[in-house]
Amino acid sequence: MSNSFIIKLVNFLWFQTIWWLVVLYQSTFLVLGLLIAWLIYSPLRKSDSKIMIAVLLLGTLVDSLLMVTGVFGFERGAWFSGGASHLIIPIWLVCLWAALGGSIQHSLSEFADKPLLAMFGGAVFAPLSYFGGQKFGAVTFGYSPLVTGLILAVVWGAVFPACFLLAKKLTAHHELSQDH
């Protein structure tokens, strides 16, 4: 097995572990530890950290807007311990967005430079992730499953390719400096 394949596999397992921790337990501290561990051991730690922050900010904005507009909701409570504020999604979901950013250059790299594939992948698989979260009680929907699914498909059809565009912009200088 190539080193590249192993890194992609480890990254995939890392992201799935984080997804299950946040969906089942709305875990914050363990997930923060896993995020820090990725930044320590990632072969692309500098660019991963930039992408993770950018995707975290984009995702927090998008999901907070979806929450404020009633598309979905979360248990109210202390923000850091997992509950939502009136305007910002819970910290565990913010962490999940960072984890998504940490996967852009690794287990999700097949979507890079393929905007139509990323659009389709985001529109199909991201709503399924939210529906999975809803089944386990991590999120509630404000509309019918059909309406919620359609809204999430449209939003993620734009957001997922935007994550790759952000990554490309953030790593362009790094790639140029390696050429010289």
XYZ file of N, CA and C in Angstrom:
540
model
N 0.836 -1.186 0.000
C 0.000 0.000 0.000
C 0.877 1.245 0.000
N 0.464 2.216 -0.767
C 1.237 3.450 -0.837
C 0.968 4.313 0.395
N 1.919 5.175 0.681
C 1.785 6.102 1.799
C 0.572 7.011 1.597
N 0.334 7.429 0.356
C -0.806 8.290 0.039
C -2.131 7.605 0.379
N -2.229 6.321 0.028
C -3.450 5.571 0.333
C -3.651 5.455 1.840
N -2.582 5.190 2.565
C -2.677 5.044 4.021
C -3.124 6.356 4.661
N -2.575 7.473 4.197
C -2.974 8.779 4.734
C -4.452 9.032 4.451
N -4.903 8.726 3.234
C -6.322 8.904 2.910
C -7.205 8.018 3.779
N -6.785 6.786 3.995
C -7.559 5.858 4.820
C -7.622 6.336 6.272
N -6.481 6.730 6.815
C -6.450 7.235 8.192
C -7.324 8.481 8.304
N -7.235 9.368 7.326
C -8.042 10.579 7.340
C -9.529 10.250 7.271
N -9.899 9.305 6.425
C -11.297 8.883 6.321
C -11.792 8.347 7.664
N -11.006 7.478 8.290
C -11.386 6.906 9.589
C -11.448 7.983 10.670
N -10.521 8.926 10.615
C -10.506 10.059 11.543
C -11.796 10.860 11.416
N -12.178 11.202 10.184
C -13.400 11.985 9.985
C -14.632 11.208 10.436
N -14.708 9.930 10.092
C -15.865 9.118 10.491
C -15.960 9.007 12.012
N -14.831 8.877 12.677
C -14.823 8.830 14.141
C -15.386 10.122 14.712
N -14.948 11.245 14.170
C -15.454 12.541 14.633
C -16.950 12.648 14.361
N -17.402 12.240 13.172
C -18.835 12.318 12.845
C -19.649 11.540 13.874
N -19.242 10.301 14.159
C -19.988 9.481 15.115
C -19.950 10.078 16.515
N -18.817 10.616 16.932
C -18.727 11.225 18.260
C -19.661 12.421 18.396
N -19.718 13.262 17.364
C -20.586 14.438 17.482
C -22.054 14.071 17.337
N -22.365 13.115 16.492
C -23.763 12.745 16.289
C -24.318 11.971 17.487
N -23.553 11.033 17.999
C -24.058 10.216 19.108
C -23.957 10.910 20.462
N -22.888 11.674 20.668
C -22.637 12.214 22.002
C -22.535 13.734 22.053
N -22.602 14.400 20.915
C -22.364 15.836 20.851
C -21.083 16.169 21.624
N -20.096 15.300 21.435
C -18.814 15.394 22.133
C -18.032 16.614 21.658
N -17.391 17.288 22.587
C -16.566 18.432 22.228
C -15.099 18.166 22.535
N -14.802 17.794 23.765
C -13.401 17.693 24.186
C -12.640 16.610 23.435
N -13.219 15.442 23.286
C -12.543 14.372 22.556
C -12.337 14.765 21.092
N -13.345 15.406 20.511
C -13.234 15.845 19.115
C -12.155 16.912 18.977
N -12.092 17.844 19.917
C -11.018 18.844 19.874
C -9.652 18.160 19.924
N -9.535 17.124 20.733
C -8.289 16.362 20.793
C -7.952 15.710 19.464
N -8.965 15.155 18.798
C -8.736 14.532 17.488
C -8.358 15.573 16.434
N -8.951 16.755 16.507
C -8.594 17.826 15.566
C -7.140 18.254 15.777
N -6.753 18.419 17.023
C -5.369 18.799 17.327
C -4.407 17.700 16.884
N -4.775 16.453 17.132
C -3.922 15.335 16.711
C -3.712 15.354 15.201
N -4.773 15.642 14.438
C -4.617 15.692 12.982
C -3.643 16.798 12.598
N -3.768 17.947 13.247
C -2.872 19.057 12.919
C -1.423 18.749 13.295
N -1.220 17.923 14.288
C 0.143 17.546 14.678
C 0.737 16.549 13.680
N -0.062 15.572 13.265
C 0.468 14.464 12.458
C 0.223 14.586 10.955
N -0.562 15.545 10.530
C -0.853 15.685 9.102
C 0.413 15.992 8.310
N 0.581 15.334 7.175
C 1.730 15.652 6.327
C 1.593 17.031 5.668
N 0.398 17.589 5.698
C 0.147 18.909 5.114
C -0.392 19.852 6.191
N 0.236 19.832 7.352
C -0.329 20.524 8.515
C -0.558 22.012 8.288
N 0.345 22.684 7.602
C 0.187 24.129 7.416
C -1.027 24.434 6.535
N -1.128 23.780 5.393
C -2.276 24.045 4.523
C -3.557 23.457 5.109
N -3.468 22.303 5.781
C -4.657 21.748 6.438
C -5.210 22.726 7.469
N -4.321 23.346 8.253
C -4.804 24.267 9.287
C -5.517 25.463 8.666
N -4.989 25.994 7.574
C -5.653 27.111 6.888
C -7.024 26.688 6.356
N -7.066 25.532 5.731
C -8.323 25.046 5.153
C -9.330 24.731 6.254
N -8.863 24.130 7.333
C -9.764 23.802 8.435
C -10.408 25.060 9.011
N -9.634 26.107 9.176
C -10.179 27.362 9.707
C -11.170 27.967 8.720
N -10.817 27.991 7.438
C -11.708 28.575 6.429
C -13.024 27.809 6.327
N -12.951 26.483 6.294
C -14.163 25.663 6.184
C -14.979 25.766 7.470
N -14.308 25.820 8.613
C -14.996 26.019 9.888
C -15.798 27.318 9.859
N -15.193 28.394 9.395
C -15.890 29.685 9.338
C -17.053 29.654 8.347
N -16.810 29.113 7.154
C -17.872 29.009 6.152
C -19.020 28.158 6.680
N -18.699 26.993 7.202
C -19.728 26.075 7.680
C -20.500 26.606 8.863
N -19.804 27.268 9.775
C -20.486 27.851 10.931
C -21.471 28.915 10.472
N -21.066 29.727 9.520
C -21.967 30.744 8.976
C -23.172 30.099 8.296
N -22.928 29.134 7.425
C -24.008 28.490 6.672
C -24.979 27.775 7.607
N -24.448 26.936 8.497
C -25.339 26.188 9.385
C -26.031 27.096 10.394
N -25.369 28.156 10.833
C -26.029 29.102 11.738
C -27.188 29.799 11.030
N -26.994 30.156 9.761
C -28.097 30.749 8.987
C -29.240 29.753 8.807
N -28.907 28.501 8.540
C -29.947 27.475 8.406
C -30.682 27.272 9.729
N -29.966 27.362 10.832
C -30.591 27.223 12.147
C -31.499 28.422 12.447
N -30.997 29.628 12.214
C -31.767 30.841 12.497
C -33.030 30.904 11.643
N -32.964 30.392 10.423
C -34.134 30.412 9.538
C -35.058 29.223 9.763
N -34.730 28.370 10.731
C -35.637 27.300 11.110
C -35.541 26.020 10.309
N -34.529 25.897 9.466
C -34.382 24.659 8.695
C -34.086 23.505 9.647
N -33.230 23.750 10.614
C -32.996 22.753 11.650
C -32.684 23.446 12.958
N -32.703 22.676 14.024
C -32.457 23.231 15.346
C -31.703 22.248 16.215
N -31.253 22.761 17.351
C -30.473 21.981 18.302
C -30.980 22.275 19.696
N -30.625 21.407 20.624
C -30.983 21.622 22.020
C -30.349 22.925 22.497
N -31.136 23.741 23.156
C -30.605 24.992 23.714
C -29.791 24.670 24.956
N -28.799 25.453 25.206
C -28.003 25.217 26.409
C -26.653 25.865 26.295
N -25.792 25.490 27.188
C -24.448 26.052 27.204
C -23.752 25.719 25.885
N -23.314 26.737 25.185
C -22.751 26.569 23.850
C -21.565 25.617 23.864
N -20.640 25.793 24.796
C -19.426 24.984 24.778
C -19.702 23.532 25.135
N -20.735 23.281 25.926
C -21.029 21.894 26.300
C -21.946 21.213 25.300
N -22.255 21.876 24.205
C -22.985 21.195 23.142
C -24.285 21.830 22.728
N -24.852 22.682 23.539
C -26.108 23.315 23.168
C -25.888 24.463 22.199
N -26.959 24.880 21.557
C -26.881 25.987 20.608
C -27.174 27.304 21.315
N -26.623 28.387 20.804
C -27.038 29.707 21.248
C -28.204 30.090 20.343
N -28.630 31.319 20.415
C -29.722 31.736 19.537
C -29.234 32.026 18.123
N -27.923 32.217 17.971
C -27.398 32.611 16.664
C -26.315 31.694 16.106
N -25.670 30.923 16.949
C -24.533 30.122 16.495
C -24.780 28.648 16.810
N -24.416 27.801 15.872
C -24.564 26.352 16.036
C -23.709 25.860 17.209
N -24.008 24.679 17.726
C -23.218 24.132 18.841
C -21.755 23.910 18.455
N -20.894 23.977 19.460
C -19.452 23.829 19.229
C -19.111 22.489 18.589
N -19.857 21.435 18.910
C -19.543 20.136 18.318
C -19.753 20.156 16.806
N -20.723 20.946 16.329
C -20.936 21.048 14.887
C -19.875 21.944 14.251
N -19.441 22.963 14.973
C -18.318 23.784 14.507
C -17.088 22.882 14.317
N -16.859 21.995 15.279
C -15.729 21.053 15.189
C -15.871 20.120 13.986
N -17.098 19.701 13.701
C -17.312 18.827 12.545
C -16.945 19.548 11.252
N -17.257 20.831 11.177
C -16.865 21.611 10.001
C -15.342 21.679 9.880
N -14.649 21.839 11.001
C -13.180 21.836 10.960
C -12.669 20.492 10.453
N -13.305 19.409 10.901
C -12.902 18.074 10.445
C -13.132 17.915 8.945
N -14.235 18.459 8.450
C -14.463 18.424 7.001
C -13.313 19.135 6.291
N -12.922 20.291 6.805
C -11.788 21.010 6.229
C -10.509 20.192 6.255
N -10.321 19.412 7.315
C -9.141 18.560 7.425
C -9.145 17.376 6.475
N -10.273 17.124 5.844
C -10.388 16.004 4.894
C -10.287 16.438 3.436
N -10.351 17.730 3.186
C -10.388 18.259 1.816
C -9.188 17.802 0.989
N -7.991 17.856 1.561
C -6.781 17.494 0.806
C -6.441 16.013 0.895
N -7.272 15.247 1.586
C -6.921 13.857 1.851
C -8.031 12.930 1.362
N -8.892 12.481 2.255
C -9.902 11.487 1.865
C -10.951 12.046 0.909
N -11.097 13.351 0.834
C -12.057 13.956 -0.101
C -11.384 14.556 -1.333
N -10.106 14.321 -1.502
C -9.346 14.980 -2.574
C -9.819 14.620 -3.982
N -10.542 13.522 -4.134
C -11.049 13.147 -5.462
C -12.045 14.172 -5.998
N -12.624 14.976 -5.123
C -13.580 16.001 -5.549
C -12.892 17.288 -6.012
N -11.613 17.441 -5.696
C -10.882 18.653 -6.065
C -10.828 18.783 -7.582
N -10.981 19.980 -8.070
C -10.944 20.290 -9.504
C -12.023 19.565 -10.303
N -13.058 19.109 -9.625
C -14.211 18.476 -10.278
C -15.478 19.107 -9.701
N -15.749 20.361 -10.063
C -16.853 21.079 -9.415
C -18.220 20.425 -9.596
N -18.475 19.817 -10.742
C -19.777 19.166 -10.926
C -19.905 17.936 -10.039
N -18.833 17.179 -9.918
C -18.849 16.022 -9.030
C -19.010 16.471 -7.577
N -18.303 17.534 -7.199
C -18.423 18.070 -5.838
C -19.839 18.588 -5.589
N -20.424 19.243 -6.583
C -21.792 19.743 -6.453
C -22.758 18.580 -6.238
N -22.622 17.556 -7.057
C -23.487 16.382 -6.943
C -23.260 15.670 -5.608
N -21.997 15.460 -5.259
C -21.677 14.795 -3.995
C -22.220 15.548 -2.799
N -22.055 16.860 -2.803
C -22.584 17.675 -1.709
C -24.092 17.643 -1.640
N -24.735 17.736 -2.803
C -26.202 17.766 -2.852
C -26.823 16.445 -2.421
N -26.124 15.347 -2.632
C -26.677 14.027 -2.296
C -26.254 13.572 -0.898
N -24.958 13.602 -0.630
C -24.463 12.956 0.586
C -24.563 13.820 1.836
N -24.432 15.129 1.710
C -24.544 15.977 2.900
C -25.943 15.914 3.520
N -27.019 16.020 2.724
C -28.343 15.869 3.349
C -28.501 14.521 4.051
N -27.923 13.474 3.483
C -27.992 12.165 4.140
C -27.304 12.204 5.504
N -26.226 12.959 5.604
C -25.528 13.098 6.877
C -26.416 13.794 7.911
N -27.101 14.851 7.497
C -28.015 15.553 8.408
C -29.179 14.643 8.811
N -29.680 13.862 7.865
C -30.763 12.933 8.193
C -30.275 11.866 9.171
N -29.033 11.424 9.008
C -28.453 10.495 9.974
C -28.366 11.129 11.352
N -27.918 12.379 11.396
C -27.854 13.105 12.663
C -29.221 13.266 13.304
N -30.228 13.482 12.470
C -31.596 13.627 12.979
C -32.100 12.308 13.557
N -31.780 11.214 12.908
C -32.206 9.893 13.399
C -31.617 9.587 14.775
N -30.415 10.094 15.044
C -29.768 9.853 16.331
C -30.034 10.965 17.345
N -30.878 11.935 16.988
C -31.282 12.968 17.932
C -30.335 14.140 18.076
N -29.349 14.267 17.193
C -28.397 15.371 17.286
C -28.974 16.672 16.733
N -29.956 16.576 15.857
C -30.539 17.741 15.200
C -32.029 17.484 15.001
N -32.804 18.556 15.003
C -34.231 18.454 14.683
C -34.497 19.290 13.440
N -35.485 18.895 12.683
C -35.827 19.617 11.460
C -37.056 20.490 11.689
N -37.008 21.685 11.111
C -38.121 22.615 11.241
C -39.162 22.465 10.154
N -38.833 21.743 9.114
C -39.743 21.540 7.989
C -39.888 20.047 7.739
N -40.708 19.715 6.786
C -40.884 18.306 6.435
C -39.550 17.741 5.935
N -39.392 16.428 5.992
C -38.148 15.836 5.473
C -37.885 16.205 4.013
N -38.924 16.264 3.198
C -38.739 16.604 1.785
C -38.212 18.024 1.626
N -38.853 18.979 2.291
C -38.433 20.383 2.178
C -37.027 20.558 2.753
N -36.788 19.966 3.910
C -35.459 20.055 4.521
C -34.402 19.456 3.598
N -34.686 18.288 3.045
C -33.742 17.639 2.135
C -33.454 18.479 0.907
N -34.485 19.095 0.348
C -34.285 19.949 -0.834
C -33.449 21.178 -0.495
N -33.748 21.809 0.636
C -32.962 22.983 1.046
C -31.500 22.590 1.250
N -31.276 21.495 1.971
C -29.902 21.053 2.222
C -29.188 20.664 0.932
N -29.910 20.061 0.002
C -29.300 19.684 -1.281
C -28.841 20.916 -2.049
N -29.677 21.938 -2.085
C -29.314 23.171 -2.800
C -28.129 23.846 -2.109
N -28.222 23.974 -0.790
C -27.151 24.640 -0.043
C -25.829 23.884 -0.201
N -25.871 22.580 0.010
C -24.645 21.793 -0.066
C -24.148 21.613 -1.494
N -25.031 21.721 -2.459
C -24.595 21.701 -3.848
C -23.704 22.888 -4.163
N -23.838 23.954 -3.372
C -22.982 25.132 -3.521
C -21.822 25.127 -2.521
N -22.100 24.743 -1.279
C -21.095 24.835 -0.214
C -19.949 23.844 -0.410
N -20.257 22.613 -0.778
C -19.194 21.609 -0.903
C -18.175 21.998 -1.975
N -18.592 22.379 -3.179
C -17.589 22.847 -4.149
C -16.862 24.110 -3.671
N -17.560 24.959 -2.918
C -16.924 26.172 -2.392
C -15.787 25.825 -1.436
N -15.927 24.741 -0.697
C -14.854 24.295 0.204
C -13.583 23.985 -0.588
N -13.737 23.362 -1.732
C -12.576 23.021 -2.563
C -11.989 24.260 -3.226
N -12.846 25.195 -3.589
C -12.367 26.459 -4.144
C -11.562 27.225 -3.088
N -12.080 27.268 -1.874
C -11.346 27.904 -0.774
C -9.988 27.239 -0.578
N -9.988 25.919 -0.561
C -8.736 25.177 -0.372
C -7.734 25.512 -1.470
N -8.215 25.573 -2.690
C -7.329 25.882 -3.819
C -6.743 27.283 -3.670
N -7.576 28.241 -3.286
C -7.100 29.619 -3.107
C -6.084 29.696 -1.964
N -6.357 28.985 -0.885
C -5.478 29.045 0.283
C -4.152 28.332 0.071
N -4.113 27.369 -0.828
C -2.878 26.613 -1.056
C -2.160 27.040 -2.331
N -2.720 27.961 -3.095
C -2.107 28.379 -4.368
C -0.724 28.974 -4.147
N -0.566 29.822 -3.154
C 0.733 30.434 -2.888
C 1.752 29.363 -2.504
N 1.323 28.403 -1.710
C 2.210 27.307 -1.285
C 2.686 26.498 -2.488
N 1.770 26.211 -3.411
C 2.125 25.441 -4.602
C 3.070 26.225 -5.497
N 2.830 27.537 -5.637
C 3.706 28.363 -6.465
C 5.115 28.424 -5.878
N 5.209 28.542 -4.558
C 6.530 28.650 -3.945
C 7.308 27.337 -4.043
N 6.622 26.216 -4.168
C 7.317 24.942 -4.325
C 7.878 24.786 -5.730
N 7.287 25.468 -6.704
C 7.753 25.361 -8.079
C 9.070 26.112 -8.293
N 9.363 27.088 -7.463
C 10.558 27.917 -7.673
C 11.664 27.542 -6.745
